CSV table of C-alpha atoms and ligand atoms in Angstrom, one decimal:
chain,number,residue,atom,x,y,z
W,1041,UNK,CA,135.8,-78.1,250.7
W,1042,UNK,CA,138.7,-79.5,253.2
W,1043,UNK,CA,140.3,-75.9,252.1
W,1044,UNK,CA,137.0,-73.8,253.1
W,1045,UNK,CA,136.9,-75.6,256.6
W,1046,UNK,CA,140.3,-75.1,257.0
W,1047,UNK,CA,140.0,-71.5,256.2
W,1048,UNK,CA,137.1,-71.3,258.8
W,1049,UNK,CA,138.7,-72.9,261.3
W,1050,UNK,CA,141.7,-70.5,261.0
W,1051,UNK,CA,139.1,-67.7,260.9
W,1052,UNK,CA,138.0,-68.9,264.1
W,1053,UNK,CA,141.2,-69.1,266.0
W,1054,UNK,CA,142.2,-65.8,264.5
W,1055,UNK,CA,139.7,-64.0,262.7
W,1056,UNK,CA,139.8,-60.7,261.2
W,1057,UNK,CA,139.0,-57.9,262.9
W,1058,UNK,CA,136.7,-54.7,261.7
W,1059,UNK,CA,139.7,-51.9,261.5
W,1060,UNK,CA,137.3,-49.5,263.2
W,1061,UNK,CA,135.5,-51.4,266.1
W,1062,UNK,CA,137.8,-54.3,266.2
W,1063,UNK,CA,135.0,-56.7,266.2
W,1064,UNK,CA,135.5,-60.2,264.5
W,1065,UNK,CA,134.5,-59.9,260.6
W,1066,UNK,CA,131.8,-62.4,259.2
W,1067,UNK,CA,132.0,-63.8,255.9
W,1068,UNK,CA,131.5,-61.1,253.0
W,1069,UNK,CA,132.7,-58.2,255.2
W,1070,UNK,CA,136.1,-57.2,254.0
W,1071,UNK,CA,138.5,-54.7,256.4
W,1072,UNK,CA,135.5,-53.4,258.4
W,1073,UNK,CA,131.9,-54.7,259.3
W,1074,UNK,CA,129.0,-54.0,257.8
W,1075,UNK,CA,127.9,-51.8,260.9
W,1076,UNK,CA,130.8,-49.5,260.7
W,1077,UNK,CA,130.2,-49.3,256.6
W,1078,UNK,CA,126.6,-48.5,257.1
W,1079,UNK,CA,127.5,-45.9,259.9
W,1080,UNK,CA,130.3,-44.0,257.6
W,1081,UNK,CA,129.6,-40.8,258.7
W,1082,UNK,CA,129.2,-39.4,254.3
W,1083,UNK,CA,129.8,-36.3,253.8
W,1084,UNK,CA,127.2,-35.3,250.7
W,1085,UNK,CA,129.4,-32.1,250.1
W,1086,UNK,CA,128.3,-32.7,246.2
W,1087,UNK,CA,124.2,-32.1,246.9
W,1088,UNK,CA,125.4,-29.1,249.6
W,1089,UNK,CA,124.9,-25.5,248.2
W,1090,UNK,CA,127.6,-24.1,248.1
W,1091,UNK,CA,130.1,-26.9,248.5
W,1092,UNK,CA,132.9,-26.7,251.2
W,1093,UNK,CA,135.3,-27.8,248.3
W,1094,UNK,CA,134.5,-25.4,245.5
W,1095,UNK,CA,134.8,-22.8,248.0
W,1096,UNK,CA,138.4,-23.8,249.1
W,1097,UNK,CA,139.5,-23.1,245.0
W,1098,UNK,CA,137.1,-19.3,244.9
W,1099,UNK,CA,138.9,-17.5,242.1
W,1100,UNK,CA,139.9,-20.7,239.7
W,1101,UNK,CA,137.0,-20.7,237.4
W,1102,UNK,CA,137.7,-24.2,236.1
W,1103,UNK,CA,137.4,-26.1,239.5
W,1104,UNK,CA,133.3,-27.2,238.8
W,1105,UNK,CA,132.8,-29.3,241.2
W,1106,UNK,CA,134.0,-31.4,244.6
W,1107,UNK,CA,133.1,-35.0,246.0
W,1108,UNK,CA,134.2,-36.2,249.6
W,1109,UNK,CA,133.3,-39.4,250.6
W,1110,UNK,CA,133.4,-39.0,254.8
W,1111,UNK,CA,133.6,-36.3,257.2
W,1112,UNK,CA,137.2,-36.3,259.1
W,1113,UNK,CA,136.8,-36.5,262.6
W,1114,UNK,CA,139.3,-36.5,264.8
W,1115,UNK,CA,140.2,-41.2,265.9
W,1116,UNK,CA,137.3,-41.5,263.6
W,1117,UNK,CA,136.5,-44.0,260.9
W,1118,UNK,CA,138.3,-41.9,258.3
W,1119,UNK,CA,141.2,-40.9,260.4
W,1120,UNK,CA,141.7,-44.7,261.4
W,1121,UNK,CA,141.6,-46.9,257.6
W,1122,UNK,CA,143.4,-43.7,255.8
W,1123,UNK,CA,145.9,-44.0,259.3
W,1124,UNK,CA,146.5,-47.9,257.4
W,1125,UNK,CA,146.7,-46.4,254.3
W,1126,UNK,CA,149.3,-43.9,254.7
W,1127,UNK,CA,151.5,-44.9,257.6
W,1128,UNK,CA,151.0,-49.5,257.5
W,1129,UNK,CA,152.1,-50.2,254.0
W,1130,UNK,CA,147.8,-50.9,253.8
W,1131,UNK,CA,147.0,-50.0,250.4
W,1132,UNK,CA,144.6,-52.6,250.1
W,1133,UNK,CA,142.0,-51.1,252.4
W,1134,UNK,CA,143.1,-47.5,250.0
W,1135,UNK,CA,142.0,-50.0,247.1
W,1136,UNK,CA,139.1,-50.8,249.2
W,1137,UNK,CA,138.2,-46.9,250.1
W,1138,UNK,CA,138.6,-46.1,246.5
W,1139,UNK,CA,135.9,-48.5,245.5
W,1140,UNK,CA,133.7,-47.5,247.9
W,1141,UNK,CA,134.0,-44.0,247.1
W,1142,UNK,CA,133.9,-45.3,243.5
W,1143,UNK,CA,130.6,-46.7,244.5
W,1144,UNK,CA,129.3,-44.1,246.2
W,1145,UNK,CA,129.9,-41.9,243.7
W,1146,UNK,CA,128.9,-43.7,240.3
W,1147,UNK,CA,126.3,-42.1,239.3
W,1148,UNK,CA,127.3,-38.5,239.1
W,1149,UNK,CA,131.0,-39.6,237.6
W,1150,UNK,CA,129.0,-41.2,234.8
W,1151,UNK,CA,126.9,-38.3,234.0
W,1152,UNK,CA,129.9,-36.1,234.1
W,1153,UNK,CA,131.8,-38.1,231.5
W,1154,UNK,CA,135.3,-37.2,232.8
W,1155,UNK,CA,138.9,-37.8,230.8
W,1156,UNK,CA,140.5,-39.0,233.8
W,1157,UNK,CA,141.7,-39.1,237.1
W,1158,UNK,CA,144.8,-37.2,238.4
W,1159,UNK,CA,145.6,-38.2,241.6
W,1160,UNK,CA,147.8,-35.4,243.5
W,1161,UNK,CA,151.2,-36.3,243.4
W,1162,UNK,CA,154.1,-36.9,245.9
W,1163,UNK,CA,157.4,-35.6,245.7
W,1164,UNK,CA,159.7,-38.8,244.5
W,1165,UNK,CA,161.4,-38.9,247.7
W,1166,UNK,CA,158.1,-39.1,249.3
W,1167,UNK,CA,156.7,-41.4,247.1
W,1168,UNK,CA,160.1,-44.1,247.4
W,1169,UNK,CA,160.0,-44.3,251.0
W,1170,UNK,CA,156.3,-45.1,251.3
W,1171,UNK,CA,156.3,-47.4,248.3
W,1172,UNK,CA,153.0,-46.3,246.9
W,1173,UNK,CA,151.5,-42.7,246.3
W,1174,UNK,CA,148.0,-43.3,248.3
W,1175,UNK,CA,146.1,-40.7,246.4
W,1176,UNK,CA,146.9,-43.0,243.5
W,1177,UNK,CA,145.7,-46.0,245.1
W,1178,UNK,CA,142.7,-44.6,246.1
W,1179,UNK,CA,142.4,-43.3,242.4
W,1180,UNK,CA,142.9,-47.4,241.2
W,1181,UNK,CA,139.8,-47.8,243.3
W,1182,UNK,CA,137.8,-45.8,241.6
W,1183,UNK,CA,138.9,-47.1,238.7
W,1184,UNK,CA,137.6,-50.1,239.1
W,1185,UNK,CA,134.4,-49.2,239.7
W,1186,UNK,CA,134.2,-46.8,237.2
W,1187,UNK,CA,136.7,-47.9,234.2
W,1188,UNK,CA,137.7,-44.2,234.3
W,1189,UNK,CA,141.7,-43.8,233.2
W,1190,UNK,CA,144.3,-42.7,235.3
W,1191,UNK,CA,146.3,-39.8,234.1
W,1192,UNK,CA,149.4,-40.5,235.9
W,1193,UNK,CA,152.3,-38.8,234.2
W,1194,UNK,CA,150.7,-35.4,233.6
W,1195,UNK,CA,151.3,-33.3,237.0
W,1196,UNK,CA,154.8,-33.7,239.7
W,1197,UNK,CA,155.4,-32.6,242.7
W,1198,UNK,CA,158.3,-30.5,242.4
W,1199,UNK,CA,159.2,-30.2,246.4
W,1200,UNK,CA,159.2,-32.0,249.4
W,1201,UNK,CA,156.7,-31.3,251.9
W,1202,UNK,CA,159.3,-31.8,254.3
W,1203,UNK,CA,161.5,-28.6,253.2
W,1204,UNK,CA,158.6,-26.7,254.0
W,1205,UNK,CA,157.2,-27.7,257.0
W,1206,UNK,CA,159.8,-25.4,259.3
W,1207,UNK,CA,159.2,-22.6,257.5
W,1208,UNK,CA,156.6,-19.5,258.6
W,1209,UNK,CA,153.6,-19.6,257.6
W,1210,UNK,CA,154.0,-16.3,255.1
W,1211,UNK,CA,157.0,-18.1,253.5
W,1212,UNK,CA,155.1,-21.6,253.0
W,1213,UNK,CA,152.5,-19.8,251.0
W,1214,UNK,CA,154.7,-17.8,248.9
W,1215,UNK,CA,156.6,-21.0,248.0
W,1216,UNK,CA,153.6,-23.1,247.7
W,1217,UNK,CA,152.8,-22.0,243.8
W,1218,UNK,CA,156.0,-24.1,242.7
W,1219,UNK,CA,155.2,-27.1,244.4
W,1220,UNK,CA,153.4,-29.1,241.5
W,1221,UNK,CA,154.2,-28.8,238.0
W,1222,UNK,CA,152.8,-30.0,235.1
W,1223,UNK,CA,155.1,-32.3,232.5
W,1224,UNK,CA,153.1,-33.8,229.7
W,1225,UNK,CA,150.7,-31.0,228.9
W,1226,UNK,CA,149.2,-32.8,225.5
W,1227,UNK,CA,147.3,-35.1,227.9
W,1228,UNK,CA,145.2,-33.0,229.6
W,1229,UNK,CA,144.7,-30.1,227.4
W,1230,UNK,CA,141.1,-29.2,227.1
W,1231,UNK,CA,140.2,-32.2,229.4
W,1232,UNK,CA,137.5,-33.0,232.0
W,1233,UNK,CA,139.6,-34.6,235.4
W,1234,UNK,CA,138.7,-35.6,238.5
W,1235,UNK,CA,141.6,-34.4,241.1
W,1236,UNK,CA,141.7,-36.4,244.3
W,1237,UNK,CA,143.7,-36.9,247.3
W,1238,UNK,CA,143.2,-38.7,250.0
W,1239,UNK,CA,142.6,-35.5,252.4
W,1240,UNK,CA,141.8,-31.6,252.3
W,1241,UNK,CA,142.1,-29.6,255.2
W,1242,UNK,CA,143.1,-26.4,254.3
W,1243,UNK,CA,142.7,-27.0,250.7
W,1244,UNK,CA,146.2,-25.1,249.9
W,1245,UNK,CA,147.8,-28.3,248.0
W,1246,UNK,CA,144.8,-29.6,246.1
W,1247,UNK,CA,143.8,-25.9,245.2
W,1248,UNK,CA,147.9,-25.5,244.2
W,1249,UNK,CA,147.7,-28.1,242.3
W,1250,UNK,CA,144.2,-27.0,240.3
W,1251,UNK,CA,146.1,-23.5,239.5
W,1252,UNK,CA,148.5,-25.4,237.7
W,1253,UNK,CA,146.0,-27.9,235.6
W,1254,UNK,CA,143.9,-24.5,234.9
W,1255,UNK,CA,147.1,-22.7,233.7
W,1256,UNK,CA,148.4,-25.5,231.4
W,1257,UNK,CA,144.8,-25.8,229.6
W,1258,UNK,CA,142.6,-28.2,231.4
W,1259,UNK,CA,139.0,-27.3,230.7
W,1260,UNK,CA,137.0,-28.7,233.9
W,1261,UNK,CA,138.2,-30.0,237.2
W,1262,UNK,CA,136.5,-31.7,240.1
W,1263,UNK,CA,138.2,-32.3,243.5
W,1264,UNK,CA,137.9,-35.4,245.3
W,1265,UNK,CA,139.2,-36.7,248.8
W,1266,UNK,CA,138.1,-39.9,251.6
W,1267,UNK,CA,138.1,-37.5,253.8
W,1268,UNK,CA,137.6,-33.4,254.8
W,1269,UNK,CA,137.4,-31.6,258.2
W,1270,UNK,CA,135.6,-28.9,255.5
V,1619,ZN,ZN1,133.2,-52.3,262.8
């Protein structure tokens, strides 16, 4: 009891603020309040016909399907937490996002009775000097919502974004089809996995990455991100 009054009185002197509006959180709120939850501006890409994220992977007949939890707009709500995420050492709010989305999103995951989750993968280098892959994070989120299995060691990223970044934009797509390749083929052969990353803009990684599942013998795959500008 002496420990709870404690903890309120801290709260009170410095309580924690909503990431998005920076208003003081109440008790059951966690990372943002309920107002800024309740006003996540949701995408529904999955009951949109056709969907934005199909479309970005036309021509790869195994990509079914594509779930995105929030519309990116530009100092928005997604923009901001995945901001903490990626650039603050914050994976607990990409825990948090993950289990939102997981949320969000339990119904249809259910009924689609998936294998697993890939998350897309950084290069090692990458991966090192952030500590954490957040698309994996994000992925753990979902996973404890759903109970759905991560498949971790199937795909790499075989190049640094970094290496590419000063090249044309010609060049960058010629060399994009090596970026991911796929190491332990037995465990998704004929499988049903959910990609995600934490955004698609373009689409040219995640779609990169789902030519390279297809090839090795997955049999169905659905894309999923926090957040698209689609
Ligand atoms: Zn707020």
């Amino acid at each position: 009891m002496i420990k709870k009054y404690w903890k309120d009185f801290l709260s009170l002197l410095y309580p924690e603020l909503c990431y998005n509006c920076d208003v003081a959180l109440v008790e059951g709120e966690d990372k943002v309040c309920l107002r800024c939850y309740r006003d996540f501006p949701l995408s529904n890409y999955h009951q949109s016909e056709p969907n934005p994220l199909v479309q970005i992977a036309a021509g790869n007949e195994k990509v079914k399907g594509g779930y995105c939890y929030m519309k990116f707009n530009k100092h928005g709500v997604a923009q901001k937490l995945l901001h903490e995420v990626k650039y603050k050492g914050n994976s607990a709010i990409g825990v948090l996002l993950g289990e939102w989305f997981g949320k969000y999103l339990e119904k249809e995951l259910t009924t689609l009775e998936l294998d697993g989750i890939i998350p897309v993968p950084l290069h090692k280098t990458k991966r090192r000097k952030r500590g954490y892959n957040q698309s994996e994070i994000i992925a753990k989120g979902i996973q404890n919502v759903t109970g759905l299995k991560i498949l971790n060691e199937a795909l790499i990223r075989t190049k640094n974004a970094s290496t590419q970044t000063k090249k044309g934009k010609v060049e960058r797509w010629q060399n994009v089809d090596s970026l991911y390749k796929v190491v332990d083929k037995e465990s998704i052969e004929r499988k049903k996995v959910l990609l995600i990353d934490d955004v698609i803009t373009t689409g040219a990684t995640i779609s990169m990455a789902a030519e390279v599942l297809a090839e090795s013998g997955v049999n169905e795959i659905y894309f999923a991100c926090i957040a698209s500008g689609k």
